[in-house]
Amino acid sequence: TISHVALDHVGATSYRHLTITRQDRLSALSQEVTDGLALLLLNSQKEACRIKRIVTLRIQREDGRIFFQIGKSTCGQPLTPNCCLPGGHVKPGETLEQSIQR
């Protein structure tokens, strides 16, 4: 596939555009491509671009205020600042509506 051609190119060139610094990161990217979780394409400068499907919700009150996620806490760790609209990655075979419900 096109993604595997791009992956071969990434393996043979600099990783600076993907912030990959170790072989295990390249293996993880390869697994994402194989599992259908991401596409990897080469742009016109032959730089690899990782593409993932995401869904973002815009939740707005009647007064115009918008709901934002201002931080994230995982597994009892301290809150990490992360200002964004709520949403997440769409899994393979999942519709946007199914992703929103999850």
CSV table of N, CA and C in Angstrom, one decimal:
chain,number,residue,atom,x,y,z
A,1,THR,N,0.8,-1.2,0.0
A,1,THR,CA,0.0,0.0,0.0
A,1,THR,C,0.9,1.3,0.0
A,2,ILE,N,0.2,2.4,-0.2
A,2,ILE,CA,1.0,3.7,-0.2
A,2,ILE,C,1.6,3.9,1.1
A,3,SER,N,0.9,3.5,2.2
A,3,SER,CA,1.4,3.7,3.6
A,3,SER,C,2.7,2.9,3.8
A,4,HIS,N,2.7,1.7,3.3
A,4,HIS,CA,3.9,0.9,3.4
A,4,HIS,C,5.1,1.4,2.6
A,5,VAL,N,4.8,2.0,1.5
A,5,VAL,CA,5.9,2.6,0.7
A,5,VAL,C,6.5,3.8,1.5
A,6,ALA,N,5.6,4.6,2.1
A,6,ALA,CA,6.0,5.7,2.9
A,6,ALA,C,6.8,5.3,4.1
A,7,LEU,N,6.3,4.2,4.7
A,7,LEU,CA,7.0,3.6,5.9
A,7,LEU,C,8.4,3.1,5.5
A,8,ASP,N,8.6,2.5,4.4
A,8,ASP,CA,9.9,2.1,3.9
A,8,ASP,C,10.8,3.3,3.7
A,9,HIS,N,10.2,4.4,3.2
A,9,HIS,CA,11.0,5.6,3.0
A,9,HIS,C,11.4,6.2,4.3
A,10,VAL,N,10.5,6.2,5.3
A,10,VAL,CA,10.8,6.7,6.6
A,10,VAL,C,11.9,5.9,7.3
A,11,GLY,N,11.9,4.6,7.1
A,11,GLY,CA,12.9,3.8,7.7
A,11,GLY,C,14.3,4.0,7.1
A,12,ALA,N,14.3,4.5,5.9
A,12,ALA,CA,15.6,4.8,5.2
A,12,ALA,C,16.1,6.2,5.3
A,13,THR,N,15.3,7.1,5.9
A,13,THR,CA,15.6,8.5,5.9
A,13,THR,C,15.5,9.1,7.3
A,14,SER,N,15.7,10.4,7.4
A,14,SER,CA,15.6,11.1,8.7
A,14,SER,C,14.2,10.9,9.3
A,15,TYR,N,14.1,10.9,10.6
A,15,TYR,CA,12.8,10.8,11.3
A,15,TYR,C,12.4,12.1,11.9
A,16,ARG,N,13.0,13.2,11.5
A,16,ARG,CA,12.8,14.5,12.2
A,16,ARG,C,11.3,15.0,12.1
A,17,HIS,N,10.6,14.6,11.0
A,17,HIS,CA,9.2,15.1,10.8
A,17,HIS,C,8.2,14.3,11.6
A,18,LEU,N,8.6,13.1,12.1
A,18,LEU,CA,7.7,12.3,12.9
A,18,LEU,C,8.1,12.2,14.3
A,19,THR,N,9.2,12.9,14.7
A,19,THR,CA,9.8,12.9,16.0
A,19,THR,C,10.0,11.4,16.5
A,20,ILE,N,10.4,10.6,15.5
A,20,ILE,CA,10.8,9.2,15.9
A,20,ILE,C,12.3,9.2,16.1
A,21,THR,N,12.7,8.8,17.3
A,21,THR,CA,14.2,8.8,17.6
A,21,THR,C,14.7,7.4,17.8
A,22,ARG,N,13.8,6.4,17.9
A,22,ARG,CA,14.3,5.0,18.2
A,22,ARG,C,13.6,4.0,17.3
A,23,GLN,N,14.2,2.9,17.1
A,23,GLN,CA,13.6,1.8,16.3
A,23,GLN,C,12.2,1.4,16.8
A,24,ASP,N,12.0,1.3,18.1
A,24,ASP,CA,10.7,0.9,18.6
A,24,ASP,C,9.6,1.8,18.3
A,25,ARG,N,9.9,3.1,18.1
A,25,ARG,CA,8.9,4.1,17.7
A,25,ARG,C,8.5,3.8,16.2
A,26,LEU,N,9.5,3.5,15.4
A,26,LEU,CA,9.2,3.1,14.0
A,26,LEU,C,8.4,1.9,13.9
A,27,SER,N,8.7,0.9,14.8
A,27,SER,CA,7.9,-0.3,14.8
A,27,SER,C,6.5,-0.1,15.3
A,28,ALA,N,6.3,0.8,16.2
A,28,ALA,CA,4.9,1.2,16.7
A,28,ALA,C,4.2,1.9,15.5
A,29,LEU,N,4.8,2.7,14.8
A,29,LEU,CA,4.2,3.4,13.6
A,29,LEU,C,3.8,2.3,12.6
A,30,SER,N,4.7,1.4,12.3
A,30,SER,CA,4.4,0.3,11.4
A,30,SER,C,3.2,-0.5,11.8
A,31,GLN,N,3.1,-0.8,13.1
A,31,GLN,CA,1.9,-1.5,13.6
A,31,GLN,C,0.6,-0.7,13.4
A,32,GLU,N,0.7,0.6,13.7
A,32,GLU,CA,-0.5,1.5,13.4
A,32,GLU,C,-1.0,1.4,12.0
A,33,VAL,N,0.0,1.4,11.1
A,33,VAL,CA,-0.4,1.3,9.6
A,33,VAL,C,-1.0,0.0,9.3
A,34,THR,N,-0.3,-1.1,9.8
A,34,THR,CA,-0.8,-2.5,9.6
A,34,THR,C,-2.2,-2.7,10.2
A,35,ASP,N,-2.5,-2.1,11.4
A,35,ASP,CA,-3.8,-2.3,12.0
A,35,ASP,C,-4.8,-1.4,11.5
A,36,GLY,N,-4.5,-0.5,10.5
A,36,GLY,CA,-5.5,0.4,9.9
A,36,GLY,C,-5.8,1.6,10.8
A,37,LEU,N,-5.0,1.9,11.8
A,37,LEU,CA,-5.2,3.0,12.7
A,37,LEU,C,-4.6,4.3,12.2
A,38,ALA,N,-3.7,4.3,11.2
A,38,ALA,CA,-3.1,5.5,10.6
A,38,ALA,C,-2.7,5.2,9.2
A,39,LEU,N,-2.7,6.3,8.4
A,39,LEU,CA,-2.1,6.3,7.1
A,39,LEU,C,-0.8,7.0,7.1
A,40,LEU,N,0.1,6.7,6.3
A,40,LEU,CA,1.4,7.4,6.2
A,40,LEU,C,1.6,7.7,4.7
A,41,LEU,N,1.7,9.0,4.5
A,41,LEU,CA,1.9,9.5,3.1
A,41,LEU,C,3.1,10.4,3.0
A,42,LEU,N,3.7,10.4,1.8
A,42,LEU,CA,4.8,11.3,1.5
A,42,LEU,C,4.3,12.6,0.9
A,43,ASN,N,4.7,13.8,1.4
A,43,ASN,CA,4.3,15.0,0.7
A,43,ASN,C,5.3,15.3,-0.4
A,44,SER,N,5.1,16.5,-1.0
A,44,SER,CA,5.9,16.8,-2.2
A,44,SER,C,7.4,17.0,-1.9
A,45,GLN,N,7.8,17.2,-0.6
A,45,GLN,CA,9.2,17.2,-0.2
A,45,GLN,C,9.7,15.9,0.2
A,46,LYS,N,8.9,14.8,0.0
A,46,LYS,CA,9.2,13.5,0.4
A,46,LYS,C,9.4,13.3,1.9
A,47,GLU,N,8.6,14.1,2.7
A,47,GLU,CA,8.5,14.0,4.1
A,47,GLU,C,7.3,13.2,4.5
A,48,ALA,N,7.4,12.3,5.4
A,48,ALA,CA,6.3,11.4,5.8
A,48,ALA,C,5.3,12.2,6.7
A,49,CYS,N,4.0,12.0,6.4
A,49,CYS,CA,2.9,12.6,7.1
A,49,CYS,C,2.0,11.6,7.6
A,50,ARG,N,1.8,11.5,8.9
A,50,ARG,CA,1.0,10.5,9.6
A,50,ARG,C,-0.4,11.1,9.7
A,51,ILE,N,-1.4,10.3,9.2
A,51,ILE,CA,-2.8,10.8,9.2
A,51,ILE,C,-3.7,9.8,10.0
A,52,LYS,N,-4.5,10.4,10.9
A,52,LYS,CA,-5.4,9.6,11.7
A,52,LYS,C,-6.8,10.2,11.6
A,53,ARG,N,-7.8,9.4,11.7
A,53,ARG,CA,-9.2,9.9,11.7
A,53,ARG,C,-9.5,10.3,13.2
A,54,ILE,N,-10.0,11.5,13.4
A,54,ILE,CA,-10.5,11.9,14.7
A,54,ILE,C,-11.9,12.5,14.6
A,55,VAL,N,-12.5,12.6,15.7
A,55,VAL,CA,-13.8,13.2,15.8
A,55,VAL,C,-13.7,14.3,17.0
A,56,THR,N,-14.2,15.5,16.7
A,56,THR,CA,-14.2,16.5,17.7
A,56,THR,C,-15.6,17.0,17.9
A,57,LEU,N,-16.0,17.2,19.1
A,57,LEU,CA,-17.3,17.7,19.5
A,57,LEU,C,-17.3,19.2,19.8
A,58,ARG,N,-18.2,20.0,19.3
A,58,ARG,CA,-18.4,21.4,19.7
A,58,ARG,C,-19.7,21.4,20.4
A,59,ILE,N,-19.6,21.6,21.7
A,59,ILE,CA,-20.7,21.6,22.6
A,59,ILE,C,-20.9,23.1,23.0
A,60,GLN,N,-22.0,23.7,22.6
A,60,GLN,CA,-22.2,25.1,22.8
A,60,GLN,C,-23.6,25.3,23.6
A,61,ARG,N,-23.5,26.1,24.6
A,61,ARG,CA,-24.7,26.4,25.4
A,61,ARG,C,-25.5,27.5,24.6
A,62,GLU,N,-26.7,27.7,25.1
A,62,GLU,CA,-27.6,28.7,24.4
A,62,GLU,C,-27.0,30.1,24.6
A,63,ASP,N,-26.2,30.4,25.6
A,63,ASP,CA,-25.6,31.7,25.8
A,63,ASP,C,-24.3,31.9,25.0
A,64,GLY,N,-24.0,30.8,24.2
A,64,GLY,CA,-22.8,30.9,23.3
A,64,GLY,C,-21.5,30.4,23.9
A,65,ARG,N,-21.5,30.0,25.2
A,65,ARG,CA,-20.3,29.5,25.8
A,65,ARG,C,-20.0,28.1,25.2
A,66,ILE,N,-18.8,27.8,25.0
A,66,ILE,CA,-18.4,26.5,24.4
A,66,ILE,C,-17.6,25.7,25.5
A,67,PHE,N,-17.9,24.4,25.5
A,67,PHE,CA,-17.3,23.5,26.4
A,67,PHE,C,-15.9,23.1,25.9
A,68,PHE,N,-14.9,23.3,26.7
A,68,PHE,CA,-13.5,22.9,26.4
A,68,PHE,C,-13.0,21.9,27.4
A,69,GLN,N,-12.1,21.0,27.0
A,69,GLN,CA,-11.4,20.2,28.0
A,69,GLN,C,-10.1,21.0,28.3
A,70,ILE,N,-9.9,21.3,29.6
A,70,ILE,CA,-8.7,22.1,29.9
A,70,ILE,C,-7.5,21.3,30.5
A,71,GLY,N,-7.8,20.0,30.7
A,71,GLY,CA,-6.7,19.2,31.2
A,71,GLY,C,-7.1,17.7,31.1
A,72,LYS,N,-6.1,16.9,31.4
A,72,LYS,CA,-6.3,15.4,31.4
A,72,LYS,C,-5.5,14.7,32.5
A,73,SER,N,-6.2,13.8,33.1
A,73,SER,CA,-5.6,13.0,34.2
A,73,SER,C,-5.7,11.6,33.9
A,74,THR,N,-4.6,10.8,34.0
A,74,THR,CA,-4.7,9.4,33.7
A,74,THR,C,-4.1,8.6,34.8
A,75,CYS,N,-4.7,7.5,35.2
A,75,CYS,CA,-4.1,6.6,36.2
A,75,CYS,C,-3.6,7.2,37.4
A,76,GLY,N,-4.4,8.2,38.0
A,76,GLY,CA,-4.0,8.8,39.2
A,76,GLY,C,-2.8,9.8,39.1
A,77,GLN,N,-2.4,10.1,37.9
A,77,GLN,CA,-1.3,11.1,37.7
A,77,GLN,C,-1.9,12.5,37.8
A,78,PRO,N,-1.0,13.5,38.1
A,78,PRO,CA,-1.5,14.8,38.2
A,78,PRO,C,-2.1,15.3,36.9
A,79,LEU,N,-3.0,16.3,37.0
A,79,LEU,CA,-3.6,16.9,35.8
A,79,LEU,C,-2.6,17.5,34.9
A,80,THR,N,-2.7,17.2,33.6
A,80,THR,CA,-1.8,17.7,32.6
A,80,THR,C,-2.6,18.8,31.8
A,81,PRO,N,-2.1,20.0,31.7
A,81,PRO,CA,-2.9,21.0,30.9
A,81,PRO,C,-3.0,20.5,29.4
A,82,ASN,N,-4.2,20.6,28.9
A,82,ASN,CA,-4.5,20.2,27.5
A,82,ASN,C,-5.8,20.8,27.1
A,83,CYS,N,-5.7,22.0,26.6
A,83,CYS,CA,-6.9,22.8,26.2
A,83,CYS,C,-7.3,22.4,24.8
A,84,CYS,N,-8.5,21.8,24.7
A,84,CYS,CA,-8.9,21.3,23.4
A,84,CYS,C,-10.4,21.1,23.5
A,85,LEU,N,-11.0,20.9,22.3
A,85,LEU,CA,-12.4,20.5,22.3
A,85,LEU,C,-12.4,19.0,22.6
A,86,PRO,N,-13.5,18.5,23.2
A,86,PRO,CA,-13.5,17.0,23.5
A,86,PRO,C,-13.6,16.2,22.2
A,87,GLY,N,-13.0,15.0,22.2
A,87,GLY,CA,-13.1,14.2,21.1
A,87,GLY,C,-12.1,13.1,21.2
A,88,GLY,N,-11.8,12.4,20.1
A,88,GLY,CA,-10.9,11.3,20.2
A,88,GLY,C,-10.7,10.6,18.8
A,89,HIS,N,-9.9,9.6,18.8
A,89,HIS,CA,-9.6,8.9,17.6
A,89,HIS,C,-10.7,7.9,17.2
A,90,VAL,N,-11.0,7.8,15.9
A,90,VAL,CA,-12.0,6.9,15.4
A,90,VAL,C,-11.3,5.6,15.1
A,91,LYS,N,-11.9,4.5,15.7
A,91,LYS,CA,-11.3,3.2,15.5
A,91,LYS,C,-11.6,2.6,14.1
A,92,PRO,N,-10.8,1.7,13.6
A,92,PRO,CA,-11.1,1.1,12.3
A,92,PRO,C,-12.5,0.4,12.3
A,93,GLY,N,-13.3,0.7,11.2
A,93,GLY,CA,-14.6,0.1,11.1
A,93,GLY,C,-15.7,0.8,11.9
A,94,GLU,N,-15.3,1.9,12.6
A,94,GLU,CA,-16.2,2.6,13.5
A,94,GLU,C,-16.7,3.8,12.7
A,95,THR,N,-18.0,4.1,12.8
A,95,THR,CA,-18.5,5.4,12.2
A,95,THR,C,-18.2,6.5,13.2
A,96,LEU,N,-18.4,7.7,12.7
A,96,LEU,CA,-18.2,8.9,13.5
A,96,LEU,C,-19.2,8.9,14.7
A,97,GLU,N,-20.4,8.5,14.4
A,97,GLU,CA,-21.4,8.5,15.4
A,97,GLU,C,-21.1,7.5,16.5
A,98,GLN,N,-20.6,6.3,16.1
A,98,GLN,CA,-20.1,5.3,17.1
A,98,GLN,C,-19.0,5.8,18.0
A,99,SER,N,-18.1,6.5,17.4
A,99,SER,CA,-16.9,7.1,18.1
A,99,SER,C,-17.4,8.1,19.1
A,100,ILE,N,-18.3,9.0,18.7
A,100,ILE,CA,-18.9,10.0,19.6
A,100,ILE,C,-19.5,9.3,20.8
A,101,GLN,N,-20.3,8.2,20.6
A,101,GLN,CA,-20.9,7.5,21.7
A,101,GLN,C,-20.0,6.9,22.7
A,102,ARG,N,-18.8,6.4,22.1
A,102,ARG,CA,-17.8,5.8,22.9
A,102,ARG,C,-17.1,6.8,23.8
